[in-house]
Coordinates of C-alpha atoms in Angstrom, one line a residue:
X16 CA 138.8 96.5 77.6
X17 CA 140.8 93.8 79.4
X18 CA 143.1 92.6 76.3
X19 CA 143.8 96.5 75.9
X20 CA 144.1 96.9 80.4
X21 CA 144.8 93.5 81.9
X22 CA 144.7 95.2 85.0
X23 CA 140.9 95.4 84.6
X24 CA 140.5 92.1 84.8
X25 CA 139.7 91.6 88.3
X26 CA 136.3 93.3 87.1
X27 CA 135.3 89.9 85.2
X28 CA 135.2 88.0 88.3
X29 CA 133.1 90.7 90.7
X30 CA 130.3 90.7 88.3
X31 CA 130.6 87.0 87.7
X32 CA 128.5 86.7 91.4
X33 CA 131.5 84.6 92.7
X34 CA 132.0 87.0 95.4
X35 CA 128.2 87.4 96.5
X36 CA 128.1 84.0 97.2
X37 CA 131.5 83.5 98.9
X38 CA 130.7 86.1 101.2
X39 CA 127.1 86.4 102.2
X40 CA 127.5 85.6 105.6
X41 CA 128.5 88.2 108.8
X42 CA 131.6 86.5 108.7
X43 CA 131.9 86.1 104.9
X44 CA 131.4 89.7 104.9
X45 CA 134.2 90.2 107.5
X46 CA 137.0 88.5 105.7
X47 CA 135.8 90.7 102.4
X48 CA 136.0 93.6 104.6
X49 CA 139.7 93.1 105.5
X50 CA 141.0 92.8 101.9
X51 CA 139.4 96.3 101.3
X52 CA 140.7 97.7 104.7
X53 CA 144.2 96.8 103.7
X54 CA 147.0 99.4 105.0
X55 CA 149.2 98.2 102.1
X56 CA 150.9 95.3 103.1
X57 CA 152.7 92.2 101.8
X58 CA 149.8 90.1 102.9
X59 CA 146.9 91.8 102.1
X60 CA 148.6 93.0 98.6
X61 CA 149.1 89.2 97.7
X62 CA 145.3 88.5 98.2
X63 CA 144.4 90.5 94.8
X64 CA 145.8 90.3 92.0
X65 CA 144.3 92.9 89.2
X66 CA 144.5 90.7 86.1
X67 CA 143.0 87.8 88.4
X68 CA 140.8 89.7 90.8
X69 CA 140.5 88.5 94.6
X70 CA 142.2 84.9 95.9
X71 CA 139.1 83.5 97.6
X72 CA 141.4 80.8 99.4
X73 CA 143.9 84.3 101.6
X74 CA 140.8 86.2 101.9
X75 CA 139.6 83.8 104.9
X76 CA 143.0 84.2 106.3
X77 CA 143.6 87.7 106.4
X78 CA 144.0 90.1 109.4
X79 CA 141.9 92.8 109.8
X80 CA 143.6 96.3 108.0
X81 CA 143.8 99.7 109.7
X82 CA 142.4 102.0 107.5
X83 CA 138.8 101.6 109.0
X84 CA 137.8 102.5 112.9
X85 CA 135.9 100.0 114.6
X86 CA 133.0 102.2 114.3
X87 CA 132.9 102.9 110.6
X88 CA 133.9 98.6 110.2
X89 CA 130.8 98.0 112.0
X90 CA 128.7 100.2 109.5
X91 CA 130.1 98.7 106.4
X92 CA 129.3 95.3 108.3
X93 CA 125.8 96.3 109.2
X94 CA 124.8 97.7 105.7
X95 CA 126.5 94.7 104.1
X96 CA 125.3 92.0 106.1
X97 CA 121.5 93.8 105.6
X98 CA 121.9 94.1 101.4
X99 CA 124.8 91.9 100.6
X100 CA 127.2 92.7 98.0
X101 CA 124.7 92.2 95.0
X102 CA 124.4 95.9 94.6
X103 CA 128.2 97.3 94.6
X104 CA 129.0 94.0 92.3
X105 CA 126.1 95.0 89.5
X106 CA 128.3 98.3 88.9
X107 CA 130.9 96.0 87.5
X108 CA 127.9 93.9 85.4
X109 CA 127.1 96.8 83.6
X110 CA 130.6 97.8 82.4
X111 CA 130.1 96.9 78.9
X112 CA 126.5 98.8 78.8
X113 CA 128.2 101.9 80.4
X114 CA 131.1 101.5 77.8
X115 CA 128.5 101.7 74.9
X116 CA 126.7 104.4 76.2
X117 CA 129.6 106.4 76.5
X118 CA 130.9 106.0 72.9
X119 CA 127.8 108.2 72.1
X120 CA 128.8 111.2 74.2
X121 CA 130.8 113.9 71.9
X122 CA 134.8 114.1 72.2
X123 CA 134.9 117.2 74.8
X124 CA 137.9 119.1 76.1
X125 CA 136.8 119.5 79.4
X126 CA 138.7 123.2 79.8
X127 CA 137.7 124.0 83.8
X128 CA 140.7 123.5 86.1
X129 CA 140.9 119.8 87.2
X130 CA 142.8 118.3 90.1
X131 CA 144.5 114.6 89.1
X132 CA 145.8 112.9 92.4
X133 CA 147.9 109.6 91.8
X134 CA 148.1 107.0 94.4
X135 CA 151.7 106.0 93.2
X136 CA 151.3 102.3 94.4
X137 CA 147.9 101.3 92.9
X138 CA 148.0 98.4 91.0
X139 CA 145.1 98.7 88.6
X140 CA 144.9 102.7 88.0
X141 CA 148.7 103.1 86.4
X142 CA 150.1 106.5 85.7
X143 CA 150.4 105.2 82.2
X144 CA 146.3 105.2 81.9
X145 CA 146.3 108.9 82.6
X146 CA 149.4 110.1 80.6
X147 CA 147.5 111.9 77.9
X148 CA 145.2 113.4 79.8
X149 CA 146.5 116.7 79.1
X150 CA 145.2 116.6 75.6
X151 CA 141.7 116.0 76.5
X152 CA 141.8 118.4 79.8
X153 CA 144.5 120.9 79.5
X154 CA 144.3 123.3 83.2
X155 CA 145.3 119.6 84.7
X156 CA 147.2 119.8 87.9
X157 CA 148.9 116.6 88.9
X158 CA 149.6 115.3 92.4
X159 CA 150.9 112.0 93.6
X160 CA 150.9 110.6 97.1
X161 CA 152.8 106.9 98.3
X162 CA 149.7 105.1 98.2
X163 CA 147.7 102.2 97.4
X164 CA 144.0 102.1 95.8
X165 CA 142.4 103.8 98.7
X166 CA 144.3 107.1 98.8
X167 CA 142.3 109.4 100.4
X168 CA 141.7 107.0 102.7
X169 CA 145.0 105.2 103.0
X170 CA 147.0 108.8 103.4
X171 CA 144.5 111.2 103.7
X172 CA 146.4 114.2 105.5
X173 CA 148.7 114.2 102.4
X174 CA 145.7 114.1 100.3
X175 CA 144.0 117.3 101.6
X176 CA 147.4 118.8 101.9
X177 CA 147.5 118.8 98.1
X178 CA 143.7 119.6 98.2
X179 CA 143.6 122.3 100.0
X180 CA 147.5 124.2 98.3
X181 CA 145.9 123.2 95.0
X182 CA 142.1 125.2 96.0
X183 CA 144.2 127.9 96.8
X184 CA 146.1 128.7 94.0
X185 CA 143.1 128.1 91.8
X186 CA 140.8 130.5 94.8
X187 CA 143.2 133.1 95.9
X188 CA 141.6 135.2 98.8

């Protein structure tokens, strides 16, 4: 998958186990948490690359992001520091397994209306992966919001905005 998505690359090292143990401490954990709390900008952006994966040696450095509260920072803390990340990193181990399994599922149109929300500043899921959706899904709506990875987190007004108009029109009262 990664000679025909570089961008995927970053996958390779999170099931490698480098990042379990880099960060298996409370304050391991901490600096992990900040590169995923990122609001978008130069510094955080420069700590992953997605055809590299994370740069261990700006992860210890970073600033803490914005997109979590203190409260809900404190629960990804509390759940991480009690099961590490072993268990979100074994999604990316069985890529290749989940690949296979899927070549055995029938080519479906999937004809229901579908919602497609682009985060126009995400690095690793491209508007050109989804540019042929249409063929394979054809009542696709497409939206877009100025955003990073984490769009319904990162601008999440816009992102129910274009929920809630798209519900509508597809639910009229």
């Amino acid at each position: 998958m990664v000679k025909l998505a570089p961008q995927f690359a970053y996958q390779k090292q999170i099931a490698s186990g480098i990042l379990e143990r880099e960060f298996h401490t409370t304050e391991g954990l901490t600096h992990f948490l900040n590169i995923l709390d990122f609001s978008g900008d130069d510094e955080n952006q420069a700590s992953f690359d997605p055809t590299h994966g994370f740069h261990l040696e700006h992860l210890k450095g970073l600033g803490r992001g914005s997109l979590l509260t203190d409260e809900e920072r404190d629960i990804y803390l509390s759940k991480y520091a009690h099961t590490g990340l072993h268990g979100p990193c074994n999604w990316y181990r069985t890529r290749r397994e989940n690949f296979e399994d899927d070549q055995l599922l029938p080519t479906t149109i999937i004809d229901v209306p579908v919602l497609y929300i682009a985060a126009e500043r995400d690095r690793v899921f491209s508007a050109s992966l989804a540019q042929d959706m249409e063929h394979f899904v054809p009542q696709l709506s497409r939206a877009s919001v100025d955003a990073h990875h984490y769009a319904h987190m990162e601008k999440w007004q816009d992102v129910n905005r274009i929920l809630s108009a798209w519900l509508h029109v597809q639910f009229p009262r």
